[in-house]
């Protein structure tokens, strides 16, 4: 069964950090690009970043560029999203997803996790 599971979300103060994990089962992440998206209440799903399956190149959207870093550990079949200098407007459910393309378009992603809540508040 193809499955993605996010973890690492929680409550953090403004300026704090979190590391989200995306664990895959049922398929090898080596062959897929992995993207991270977020969705705040009442807003559309927004792309945050993706990492390619060939070469491990990364792309970061303007919303969090300079504050997030993507990495992948193919041996563990896991991708990490390190988030620093978090702001209240970063509060959202964060999802990881897999695709065979280098893209930030949600419709191009085939597999999705259930999401993990990130809340930034004092």
PDB file of C-alpha atoms in Angstrom:
ATOM      1  CA  UNK A   1       0.000   0.000   0.000  1.00  0.00           C
ATOM      2  CA  UNK A   2       1.419   3.356  -1.044  1.00  0.00           C
ATOM      3  CA  UNK A   3       1.500   5.689   1.918  1.00  0.00           C
ATOM      4  CA  UNK A   4       3.048   8.964   3.036  1.00  0.00           C
ATOM      5  CA  UNK A   5       3.004   9.958   6.696  1.00  0.00           C
ATOM      6  CA  UNK A   6       3.985  13.380   7.978  1.00  0.00           C
ATOM      7  CA  UNK A   7       5.165  14.018  11.523  1.00  0.00           C
ATOM      8  CA  UNK A   8       6.916  16.690  13.551  1.00  0.00           C
ATOM      9  CA  UNK A   9       4.226  19.333  13.647  1.00  0.00           C
ATOM     10  CA  UNK A  10       3.141  21.084  16.810  1.00  0.00           C
ATOM     11  CA  UNK A  11       2.900  24.386  18.644  1.00  0.00           C
ATOM     12  CA  UNK A  12       5.897  26.699  18.456  1.00  0.00           C
ATOM     13  CA  UNK A  13       6.520  30.321  19.449  1.00  0.00           C
ATOM     14  CA  UNK A  14       7.231  32.946  16.796  1.00  0.00           C
ATOM     15  CA  UNK A  15      10.872  32.730  15.805  1.00  0.00           C
ATOM     16  CA  UNK A  16      11.030  29.053  16.681  1.00  0.00           C
ATOM     17  CA  UNK A  17      11.896  26.034  14.559  1.00  0.00           C
ATOM     18  CA  UNK A  18      10.377  22.706  13.631  1.00  0.00           C
ATOM     19  CA  UNK A  19      11.544  19.795  11.536  1.00  0.00           C
ATOM     20  CA  UNK A  20       8.834  17.954   9.673  1.00  0.00           C
ATOM     21  CA  UNK A  21       9.354  14.415   8.421  1.00  0.00           C
ATOM     22  CA  UNK A  22       7.693  12.658   5.517  1.00  0.00           C
ATOM     23  CA  UNK A  23       7.986   8.871   5.704  1.00  0.00           C
ATOM     24  CA  UNK A  24       7.077   6.746   2.696  1.00  0.00           C
ATOM     25  CA  UNK A  25       5.965   3.140   2.568  1.00  0.00           C
ATOM     26  CA  UNK A  26       4.927   0.983  -0.341  1.00  0.00           C
ATOM     27  CA  UNK A  27       7.245   2.741  -2.781  1.00  0.00           C
ATOM     28  CA  UNK A  28      10.803   4.031  -2.969  1.00  0.00           C
ATOM     29  CA  UNK A  29      11.244   7.772  -2.667  1.00  0.00           C
ATOM     30  CA  UNK A  30      14.359   7.494  -4.820  1.00  0.00           C
ATOM     31  CA  UNK A  31      12.157   7.547  -7.903  1.00  0.00           C
ATOM     32  CA  UNK A  32       9.938  10.451  -6.940  1.00  0.00           C
ATOM     33  CA  UNK A  33      10.175  14.142  -6.354  1.00  0.00           C
ATOM     34  CA  UNK A  34       8.754  15.044  -2.954  1.00  0.00           C
ATOM     35  CA  UNK A  35       6.935  18.288  -2.345  1.00  0.00           C
ATOM     36  CA  UNK A  36       5.689  20.030   0.765  1.00  0.00           C
ATOM     37  CA  UNK A  37       2.485  22.030   0.757  1.00  0.00           C
ATOM     38  CA  UNK A  38       0.493  23.859   3.377  1.00  0.00           C
ATOM     39  CA  UNK A  39      -3.103  24.887   3.796  1.00  0.00           C
ATOM     40  CA  UNK A  40      -4.369  27.420   6.285  1.00  0.00           C
ATOM     41  CA  UNK A  41      -8.050  27.649   7.234  1.00  0.00           C
ATOM     42  CA  UNK A  42     -10.048  29.325   4.480  1.00  0.00           C
ATOM     43  CA  UNK A  43      -7.088  29.409   2.095  1.00  0.00           C
ATOM     44  CA  UNK A  44      -6.008  27.352  -0.904  1.00  0.00           C
ATOM     45  CA  UNK A  45      -3.279  24.763  -0.673  1.00  0.00           C
ATOM     46  CA  UNK A  46       0.080  26.441  -1.235  1.00  0.00           C
ATOM     47  CA  UNK A  47       3.369  24.955  -2.373  1.00  0.00           C
ATOM     48  CA  UNK A  48       6.294  25.373   0.020  1.00  0.00           C
ATOM     49  CA  UNK A  49       9.159  23.435  -1.530  1.00  0.00           C
ATOM     50  CA  UNK A  50      10.112  20.323  -3.445  1.00  0.00           C
ATOM     51  CA  UNK A  51      13.167  18.158  -3.884  1.00  0.00           C
ATOM     52  CA  UNK A  52      13.825  16.221  -7.062  1.00  0.00           C
ATOM     53  CA  UNK A  53      14.497  12.510  -7.246  1.00  0.00           C
ATOM     54  CA  UNK A  54      17.421  12.976  -9.628  1.00  0.00           C
ATOM     55  CA  UNK A  55      20.270  14.969  -8.171  1.00  0.00           C
ATOM     56  CA  UNK A  56      18.308  16.120  -5.146  1.00  0.00           C
ATOM     57  CA  UNK A  57      17.821  19.650  -6.463  1.00  0.00           C
ATOM     58  CA  UNK A  58      15.563  21.836  -4.375  1.00  0.00           C
ATOM     59  CA  UNK A  59      13.057  24.541  -5.121  1.00  0.00           C
ATOM     60  CA  UNK A  60      11.597  26.879  -2.546  1.00  0.00           C
ATOM     61  CA  UNK A  61       8.561  29.081  -2.939  1.00  0.00           C
ATOM     62  CA  UNK A  62       8.792  32.752  -2.068  1.00  0.00           C
ATOM     63  CA  UNK A  63       6.557  32.326   0.965  1.00  0.00           C
ATOM     64  CA  UNK A  64       9.217  30.516   2.989  1.00  0.00           C
ATOM     65  CA  UNK A  65      12.426  30.927   1.007  1.00  0.00           C
ATOM     66  CA  UNK A  66      15.408  31.471   3.281  1.00  0.00           C
ATOM     67  CA  UNK A  67      13.615  29.952   6.246  1.00  0.00           C
ATOM     68  CA  UNK A  68      13.210  26.348   5.126  1.00  0.00           C
ATOM     69  CA  UNK A  69      15.591  23.620   4.031  1.00  0.00           C
ATOM     70  CA  UNK A  70      14.663  20.348   2.371  1.00  0.00           C
ATOM     71  CA  UNK A  71      16.718  17.192   2.630  1.00  0.00           C
ATOM     72  CA  UNK A  72      16.162  13.535   1.864  1.00  0.00           C
ATOM     73  CA  UNK A  73      17.500  10.313   3.295  1.00  0.00           C
ATOM     74  CA  UNK A  74      16.791   7.671   0.684  1.00  0.00           C
ATOM     75  CA  UNK A  75      18.088   4.908   2.956  1.00  0.00           C
ATOM     76  CA  UNK A  76      15.329   5.768   5.423  1.00  0.00           C
ATOM     77  CA  UNK A  77      12.803   6.575   2.677  1.00  0.00           C
ATOM     78  CA  UNK A  78      12.260   9.916   4.395  1.00  0.00           C
ATOM     79  CA  UNK A  79      12.267  13.586   3.410  1.00  0.00           C
ATOM     80  CA  UNK A  80      12.728  16.358   5.963  1.00  0.00           C
ATOM     81  CA  UNK A  81      11.550  19.962   5.978  1.00  0.00           C
ATOM     82  CA  UNK A  82      13.507  22.107   8.414  1.00  0.00           C
ATOM     83  CA  UNK A  83      11.607  25.312   9.191  1.00  0.00           C
ATOM     84  CA  UNK A  84      13.226  28.219  11.030  1.00  0.00           C
ATOM     85  CA  UNK A  85      12.181  31.723  12.079  1.00  0.00           C
ATOM     86  CA  UNK A  86       8.551  30.671  12.058  1.00  0.00           C
ATOM     87  CA  UNK A  87       5.848  33.329  11.955  1.00  0.00           C
ATOM     88  CA  UNK A  88       2.179  33.220  12.990  1.00  0.00           C
ATOM     89  CA  UNK A  89       1.232  33.337   9.304  1.00  0.00           C
ATOM     90  CA  UNK A  90       3.018  30.000   8.832  1.00  0.00           C
ATOM     91  CA  UNK A  91       0.244  28.340  10.824  1.00  0.00           C
ATOM     92  CA  UNK A  92      -1.293  25.671   8.615  1.00  0.00           C
ATOM     93  CA  UNK A  93      -1.612  21.967   7.989  1.00  0.00           C
ATOM     94  CA  UNK A  94       1.531  20.829   6.195  1.00  0.00           C
ATOM     95  CA  UNK A  95       1.354  18.007   3.672  1.00  0.00           C
ATOM     96  CA  UNK A  96       3.977  16.057   1.780  1.00  0.00           C
ATOM     97  CA  UNK A  97       3.293  14.554  -1.616  1.00  0.00           C
ATOM     98  CA  UNK A  98       5.077  12.565  -4.323  1.00  0.00           C
ATOM     99  CA  UNK A  99       5.314  13.065  -8.074  1.00  0.00           C
ATOM    100  CA  UNK A 100       7.452  11.895 -10.969  1.00  0.00           C
ATOM    101  CA  UNK A 101       7.914  15.480 -12.192  1.00  0.00           C
ATOM    102  CA  UNK A 102       9.827  18.517 -10.971  1.00  0.00           C
ATOM    103  CA  UNK A 103       6.861  20.716 -10.208  1.00  0.00           C
ATOM    104  CA  UNK A 104       5.176  22.718  -7.485  1.00  0.00           C
ATOM    105  CA  UNK A 105       1.684  22.282  -8.962  1.00  0.00           C
ATOM    106  CA  UNK A 106      -0.477  20.282  -6.531  1.00  0.00           C
ATOM    107  CA  UNK A 107      -2.462  18.679  -9.358  1.00  0.00           C
ATOM    108  CA  UNK A 108       0.725  17.008 -10.626  1.00  0.00           C
ATOM    109  CA  UNK A 109       1.248  15.100  -7.379  1.00  0.00           C
ATOM    110  CA  UNK A 110       0.048  11.508  -7.213  1.00  0.00           C
ATOM    111  CA  UNK A 111       0.378  10.513  -3.573  1.00  0.00           C
ATOM    112  CA  UNK A 112      -0.453  12.615  -0.514  1.00  0.00           C
ATOM    113  CA  UNK A 113      -0.038  12.293   3.208  1.00  0.00           C
ATOM    114  CA  UNK A 114      -2.727  13.176   5.733  1.00  0.00           C
ATOM    115  CA  UNK A 115      -0.949  16.300   6.962  1.00  0.00           C
ATOM    116  CA  UNK A 116       0.518  17.558  10.214  1.00  0.00           C
ATOM    117  CA  UNK A 117      -0.624  20.685  12.037  1.00  0.00           C
ATOM    118  CA  UNK A 118       1.856  23.494  12.607  1.00  0.00           C
ATOM    119  CA  UNK A 119       0.737  26.296  14.890  1.00  0.00           C
ATOM    120  CA  UNK A 120       2.893  29.356  15.480  1.00  0.00           C
ATOM    121  CA  UNK A 121       1.641  31.388  18.385  1.00  0.00           C
ATOM    122  CA  UNK A 122       2.849  33.157  21.486  1.00  0.00           C
TER     123      UNK A 122
END
